[in-house]
Short mmCIF file of C-alpha atoms and ligand atoms in Angstrom, two decimals:
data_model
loop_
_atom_site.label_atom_id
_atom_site.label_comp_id
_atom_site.label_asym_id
_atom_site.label_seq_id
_atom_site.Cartn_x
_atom_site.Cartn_y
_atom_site.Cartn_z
CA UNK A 1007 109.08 111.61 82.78
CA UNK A 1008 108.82 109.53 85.82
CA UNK A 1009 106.67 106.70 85.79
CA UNK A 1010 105.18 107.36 89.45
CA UNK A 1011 104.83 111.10 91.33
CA UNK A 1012 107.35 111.62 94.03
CA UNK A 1013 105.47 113.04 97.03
CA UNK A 1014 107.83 115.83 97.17
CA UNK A 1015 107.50 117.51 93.72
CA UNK A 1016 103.68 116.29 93.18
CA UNK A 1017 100.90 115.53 95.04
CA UNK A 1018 99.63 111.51 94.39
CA UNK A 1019 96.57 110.42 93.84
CA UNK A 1020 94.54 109.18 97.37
CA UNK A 1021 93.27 105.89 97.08
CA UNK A 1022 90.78 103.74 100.27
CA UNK A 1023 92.90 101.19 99.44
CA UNK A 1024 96.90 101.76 99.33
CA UNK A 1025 98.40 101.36 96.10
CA UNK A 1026 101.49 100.50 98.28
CA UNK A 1027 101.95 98.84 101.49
CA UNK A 1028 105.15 98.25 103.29
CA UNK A 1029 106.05 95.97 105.92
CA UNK A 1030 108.86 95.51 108.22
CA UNK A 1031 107.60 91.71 109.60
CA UNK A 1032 109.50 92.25 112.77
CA UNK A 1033 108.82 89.97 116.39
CA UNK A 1034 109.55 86.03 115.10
CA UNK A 1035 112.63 85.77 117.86
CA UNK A 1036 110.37 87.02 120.37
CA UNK A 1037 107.07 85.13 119.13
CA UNK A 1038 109.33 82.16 119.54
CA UNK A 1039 110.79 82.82 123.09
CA UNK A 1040 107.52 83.17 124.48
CA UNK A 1041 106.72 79.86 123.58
CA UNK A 1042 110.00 78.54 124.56
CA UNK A 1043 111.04 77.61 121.24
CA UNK A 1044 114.15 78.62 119.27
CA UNK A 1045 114.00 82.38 117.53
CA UNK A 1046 114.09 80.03 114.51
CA UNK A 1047 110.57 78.97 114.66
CA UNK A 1048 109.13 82.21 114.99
CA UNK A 1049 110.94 82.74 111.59
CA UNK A 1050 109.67 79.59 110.12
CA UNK A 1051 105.94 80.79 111.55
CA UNK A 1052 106.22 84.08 109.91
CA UNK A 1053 106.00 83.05 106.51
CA UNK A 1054 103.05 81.11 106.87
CA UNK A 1055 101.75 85.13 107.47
CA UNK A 1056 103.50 85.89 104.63
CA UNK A 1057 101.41 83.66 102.83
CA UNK A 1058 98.20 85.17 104.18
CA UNK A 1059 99.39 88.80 104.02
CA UNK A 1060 99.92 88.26 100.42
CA UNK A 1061 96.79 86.64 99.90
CA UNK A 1062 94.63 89.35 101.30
CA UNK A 1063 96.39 92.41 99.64
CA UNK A 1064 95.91 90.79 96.35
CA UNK A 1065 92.35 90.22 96.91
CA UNK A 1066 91.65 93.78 98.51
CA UNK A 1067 93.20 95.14 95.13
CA UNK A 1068 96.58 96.47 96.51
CA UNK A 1069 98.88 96.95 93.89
CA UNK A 1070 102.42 96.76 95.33
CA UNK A 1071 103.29 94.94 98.46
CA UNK A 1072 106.68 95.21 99.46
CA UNK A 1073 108.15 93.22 102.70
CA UNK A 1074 111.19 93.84 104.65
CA UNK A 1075 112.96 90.17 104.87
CA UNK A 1076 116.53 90.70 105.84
CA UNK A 1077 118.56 94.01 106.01
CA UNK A 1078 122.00 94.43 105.55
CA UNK A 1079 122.60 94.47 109.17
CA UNK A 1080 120.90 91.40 109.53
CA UNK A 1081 124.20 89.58 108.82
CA UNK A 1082 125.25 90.65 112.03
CA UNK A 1083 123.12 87.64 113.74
CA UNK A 1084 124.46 84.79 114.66
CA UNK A 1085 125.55 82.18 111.69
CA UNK A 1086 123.35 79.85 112.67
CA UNK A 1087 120.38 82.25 112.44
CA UNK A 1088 121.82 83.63 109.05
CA UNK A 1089 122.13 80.04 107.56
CA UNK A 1090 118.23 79.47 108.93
CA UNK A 1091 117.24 82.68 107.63
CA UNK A 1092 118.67 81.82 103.93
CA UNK A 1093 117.50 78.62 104.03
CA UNK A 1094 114.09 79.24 104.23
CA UNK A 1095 114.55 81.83 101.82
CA UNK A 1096 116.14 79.43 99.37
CA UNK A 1097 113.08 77.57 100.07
CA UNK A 1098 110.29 79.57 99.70
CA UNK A 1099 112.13 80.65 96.26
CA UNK A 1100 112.09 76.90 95.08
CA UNK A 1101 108.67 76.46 96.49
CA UNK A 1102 106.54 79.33 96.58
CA UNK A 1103 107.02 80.94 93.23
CA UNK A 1104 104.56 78.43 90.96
CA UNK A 1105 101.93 79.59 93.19
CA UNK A 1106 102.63 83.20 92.77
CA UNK A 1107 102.73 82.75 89.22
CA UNK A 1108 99.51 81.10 88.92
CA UNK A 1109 97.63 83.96 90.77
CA UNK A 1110 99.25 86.58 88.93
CA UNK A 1111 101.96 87.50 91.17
CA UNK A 1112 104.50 89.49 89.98
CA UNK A 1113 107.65 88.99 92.39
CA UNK A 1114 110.54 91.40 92.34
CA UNK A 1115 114.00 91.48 95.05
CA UNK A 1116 115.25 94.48 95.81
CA UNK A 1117 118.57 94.87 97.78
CA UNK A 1118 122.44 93.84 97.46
CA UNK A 1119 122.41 90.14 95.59
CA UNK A 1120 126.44 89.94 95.29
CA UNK A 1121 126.38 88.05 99.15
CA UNK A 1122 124.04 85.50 98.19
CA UNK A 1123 125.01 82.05 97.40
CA UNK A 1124 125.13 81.67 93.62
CA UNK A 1125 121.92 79.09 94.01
CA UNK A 1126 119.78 81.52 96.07
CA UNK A 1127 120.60 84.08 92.77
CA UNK A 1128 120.21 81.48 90.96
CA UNK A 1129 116.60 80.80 91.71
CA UNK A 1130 115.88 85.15 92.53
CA UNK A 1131 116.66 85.32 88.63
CA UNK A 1132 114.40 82.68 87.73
CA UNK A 1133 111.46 83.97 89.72
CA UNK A 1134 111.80 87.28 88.56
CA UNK A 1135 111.48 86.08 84.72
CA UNK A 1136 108.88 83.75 85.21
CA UNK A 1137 106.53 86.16 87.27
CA UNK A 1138 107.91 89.04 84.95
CA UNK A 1139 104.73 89.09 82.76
CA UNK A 1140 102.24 88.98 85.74
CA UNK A 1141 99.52 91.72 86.02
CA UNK A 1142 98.29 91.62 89.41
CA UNK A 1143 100.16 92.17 92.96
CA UNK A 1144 103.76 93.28 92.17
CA UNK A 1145 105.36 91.41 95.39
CA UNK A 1146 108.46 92.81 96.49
CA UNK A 1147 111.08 91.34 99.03
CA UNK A 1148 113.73 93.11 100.45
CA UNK A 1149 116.77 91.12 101.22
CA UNK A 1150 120.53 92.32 101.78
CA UNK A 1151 118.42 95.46 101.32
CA UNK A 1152 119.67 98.92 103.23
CA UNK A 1153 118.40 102.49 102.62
CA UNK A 1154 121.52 104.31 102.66
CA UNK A 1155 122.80 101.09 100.48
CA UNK A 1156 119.43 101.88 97.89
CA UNK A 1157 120.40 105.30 97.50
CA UNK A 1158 124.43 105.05 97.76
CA UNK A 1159 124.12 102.57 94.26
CA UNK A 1160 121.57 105.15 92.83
CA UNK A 1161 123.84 107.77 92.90
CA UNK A 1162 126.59 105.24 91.69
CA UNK A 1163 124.76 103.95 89.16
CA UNK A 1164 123.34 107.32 87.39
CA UNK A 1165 126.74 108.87 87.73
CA UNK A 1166 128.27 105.52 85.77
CA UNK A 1167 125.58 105.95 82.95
CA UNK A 1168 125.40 109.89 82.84
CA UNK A 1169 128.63 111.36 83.86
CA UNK A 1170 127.63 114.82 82.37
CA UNK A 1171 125.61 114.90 85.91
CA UNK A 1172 128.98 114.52 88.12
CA UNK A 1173 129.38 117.90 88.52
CA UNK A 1174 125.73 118.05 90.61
CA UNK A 1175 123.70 119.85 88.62
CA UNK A 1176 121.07 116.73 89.24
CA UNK A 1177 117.08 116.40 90.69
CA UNK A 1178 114.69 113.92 92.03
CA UNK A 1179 113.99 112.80 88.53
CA UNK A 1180 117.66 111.96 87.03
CA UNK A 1181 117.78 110.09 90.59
CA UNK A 1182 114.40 108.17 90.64
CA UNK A 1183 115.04 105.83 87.93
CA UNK A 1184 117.96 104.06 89.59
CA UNK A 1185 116.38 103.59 92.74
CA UNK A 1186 115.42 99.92 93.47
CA UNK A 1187 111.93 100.59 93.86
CA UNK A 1188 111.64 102.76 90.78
CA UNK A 1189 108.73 100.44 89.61
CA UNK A 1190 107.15 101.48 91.85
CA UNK A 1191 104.42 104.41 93.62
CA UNK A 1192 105.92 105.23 96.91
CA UNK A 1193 104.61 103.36 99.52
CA UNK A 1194 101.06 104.61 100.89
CA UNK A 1195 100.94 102.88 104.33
CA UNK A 1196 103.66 101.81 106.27
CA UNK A 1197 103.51 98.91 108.74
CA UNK A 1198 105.60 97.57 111.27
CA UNK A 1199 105.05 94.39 113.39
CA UNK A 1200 106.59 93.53 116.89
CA UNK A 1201 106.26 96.87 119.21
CA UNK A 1202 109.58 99.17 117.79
CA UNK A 1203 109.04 102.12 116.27
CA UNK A 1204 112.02 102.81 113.78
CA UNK A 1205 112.77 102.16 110.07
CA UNK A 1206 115.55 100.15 110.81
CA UNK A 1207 117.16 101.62 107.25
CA UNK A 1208 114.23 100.39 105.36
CA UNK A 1209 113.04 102.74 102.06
CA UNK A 1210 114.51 105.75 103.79
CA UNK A 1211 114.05 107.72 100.38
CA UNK A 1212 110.58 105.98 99.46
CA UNK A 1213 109.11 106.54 102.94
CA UNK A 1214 109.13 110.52 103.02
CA UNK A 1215 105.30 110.96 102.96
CA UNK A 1216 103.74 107.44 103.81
CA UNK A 1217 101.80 106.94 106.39
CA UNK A 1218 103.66 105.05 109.71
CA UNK A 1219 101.63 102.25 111.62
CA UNK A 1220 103.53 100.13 114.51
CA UNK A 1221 101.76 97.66 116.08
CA UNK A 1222 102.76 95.88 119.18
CA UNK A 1223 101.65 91.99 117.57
CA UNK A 1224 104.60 89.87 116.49
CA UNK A 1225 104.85 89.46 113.37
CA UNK A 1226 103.44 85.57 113.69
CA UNK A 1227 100.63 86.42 114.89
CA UNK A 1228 99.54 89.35 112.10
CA UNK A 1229 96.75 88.36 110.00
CA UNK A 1230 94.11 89.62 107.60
CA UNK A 1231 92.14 91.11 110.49
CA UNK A 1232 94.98 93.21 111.78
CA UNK A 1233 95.82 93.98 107.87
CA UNK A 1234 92.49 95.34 107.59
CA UNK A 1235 92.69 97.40 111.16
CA UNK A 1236 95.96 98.75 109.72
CA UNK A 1237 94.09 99.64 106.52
CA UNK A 1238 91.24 101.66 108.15
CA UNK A 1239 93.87 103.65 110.50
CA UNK A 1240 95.38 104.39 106.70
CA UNK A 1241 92.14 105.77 105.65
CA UNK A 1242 91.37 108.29 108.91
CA UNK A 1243 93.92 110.09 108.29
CA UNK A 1244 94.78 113.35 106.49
CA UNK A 1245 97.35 113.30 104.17
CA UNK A 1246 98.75 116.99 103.35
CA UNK A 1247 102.09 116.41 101.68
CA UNK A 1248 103.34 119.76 103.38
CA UNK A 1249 100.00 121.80 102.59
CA UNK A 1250 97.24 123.17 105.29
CA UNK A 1251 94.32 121.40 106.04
CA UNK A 1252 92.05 123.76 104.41
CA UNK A 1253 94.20 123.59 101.35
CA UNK A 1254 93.07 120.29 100.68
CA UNK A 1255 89.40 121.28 100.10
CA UNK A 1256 90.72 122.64 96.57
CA UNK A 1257 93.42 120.51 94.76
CA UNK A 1258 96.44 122.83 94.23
CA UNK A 1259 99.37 121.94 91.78
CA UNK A 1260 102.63 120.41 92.75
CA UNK A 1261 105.96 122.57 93.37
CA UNK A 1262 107.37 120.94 90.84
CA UNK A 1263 111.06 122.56 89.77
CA UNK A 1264 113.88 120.24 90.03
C1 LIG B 1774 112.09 89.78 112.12
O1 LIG B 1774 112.00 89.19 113.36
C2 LIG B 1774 112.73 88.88 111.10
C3 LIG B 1774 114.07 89.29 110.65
C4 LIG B 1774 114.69 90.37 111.00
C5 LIG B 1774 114.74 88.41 109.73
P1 LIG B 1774 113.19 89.26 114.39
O2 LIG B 1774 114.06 88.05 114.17
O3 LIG B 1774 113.89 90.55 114.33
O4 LIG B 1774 112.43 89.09 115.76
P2 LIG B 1774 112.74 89.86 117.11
O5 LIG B 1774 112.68 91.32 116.80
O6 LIG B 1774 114.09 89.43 117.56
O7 LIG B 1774 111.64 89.42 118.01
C1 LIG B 1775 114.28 94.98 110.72
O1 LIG B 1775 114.16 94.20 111.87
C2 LIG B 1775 114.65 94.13 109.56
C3 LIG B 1775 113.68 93.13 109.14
C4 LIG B 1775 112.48 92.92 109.62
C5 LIG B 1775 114.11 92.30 108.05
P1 LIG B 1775 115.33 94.09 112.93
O2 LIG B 1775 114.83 93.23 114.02
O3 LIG B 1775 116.58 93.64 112.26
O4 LIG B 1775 115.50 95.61 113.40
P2 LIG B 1775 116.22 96.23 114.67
O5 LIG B 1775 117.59 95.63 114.73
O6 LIG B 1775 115.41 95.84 115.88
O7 LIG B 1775 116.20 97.69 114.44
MG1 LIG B 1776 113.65 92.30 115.29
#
């Protein structure tokens, strides 16, 4: 039995406030060059709004925040960006996580780790297990993560550990557990920062019924206010997970079968 519905087989629970919220925190370069500065301090800015994003979702009660940090096409920048980039990774891991921990943050990486240095795994280990026990916001980062990666090792891994399933006779639920996010409700609202409106190979699987916001801000300038605007687009809508509108006035079952 899977620990959270998938929005395909079951309809989830509504909640005013998103279990789940996902962010791709996208703009920094250009925050930067419009302020003549290097793309590097827009990157350096943006997780100061880290800071405050996470802040406000734990006090509004969100349960899962999970924010898009570096994809695995990011490596494609330029080396000097990519050092930056892990650098103030490295640091926020080193700096960061005490504070987490002390508000009850649990923190969780999801993505490739193999292309990390060894001290940047190092340190993802360590926060994981000290935050492991934590019982408020689950904090998720997504670094060296890719969609088609997330469900490519899925399928990988479930075939290693059940090879009985190799000749396809497999659902949604032998799948689910080996996905990265399988801690995890799928993501209620989705959010994206600096004007683009694509997934840029974020939780392609996860994102099949959220809700899509784009917003034009960069992601430096985001902030509790624009959170909470975000938020109350999130609750005007209708969410019908593939049934009519006047369906919704009485519950109806899931379509379960695999
Ligand atoms: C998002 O900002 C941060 C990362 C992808 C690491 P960008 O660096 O993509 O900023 P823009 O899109 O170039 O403005
Ligand atoms: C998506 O932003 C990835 C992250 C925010 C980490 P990008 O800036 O890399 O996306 P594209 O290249 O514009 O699609
Ligand atoms: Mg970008």
């Amino acid at each position: 039995m899977a620990l959270f519905q998938s929005s395909t087989k079951e309809i989830p629970a509504a909640a005013s406030v998103p279990r789940h919220i996902a962010i791709i925190m996208d703009g920094n370069g250009r925050w930067a060059k419009k302020r003549f500065l290097p793309r590097v301090a827009g990157h350096k800015q943006g997780l100061e709004t880290v800071r405050e994003i996470v802040k406000a979702c734990s006090e509004l009660g969100v349960g899962y925040l999970t924010l898009f940090a570096f994809s695995s096409e990011n490596w494609r920048r330029p080396e000097e960006e990519v050092s930056f980039l892990m650098g103030l990774f490295l640091g926020a891991l080193q700096r960061e996580v005490e504070k987490l921990d002390r508000n009850g943050i649990r923190l969780r990486l999801i993505g490739r780790r193999d292309r990390f240095s060894t001290e940047i795994k190092e340190m993802i280990e360590k926060a994981e297990a000290d935050t492991a026990g934590n019982t408020g916001l689950t904090l998720t980062i997504a670094a060296d993560y890719g969609g088609r990666w997330d469900v490519l090792n899925a399928t990988q891994a479930m075939l290693k550990a059940r090879p009985e399933l190799a000749n396809g006779t497999f659902c949604e639920d032998d799948l689910a557990p080996y996905l990265s996010m399988h801690y995890a409700p799928e993501p209620d609202l989705f959010i994206r920062t600096g004007g683009e409106a694509r997934i840029s190979n974020f939780l392609l699987w996860q994102l099949a019924y959220t809700e899509l916001y784009f917003t034009d801000m960069f992601w430096p300038d985001f902030d509790r206010n624009a959170l909470n605007t975000a938020i109350a687009s999130y609750r005007a809508r209708e969410r019908r997970f593939g049934r009519t509108s006047e369906q919704l006035q009485s519950p109806a079952g899931g379509n379960g079968k695999c």
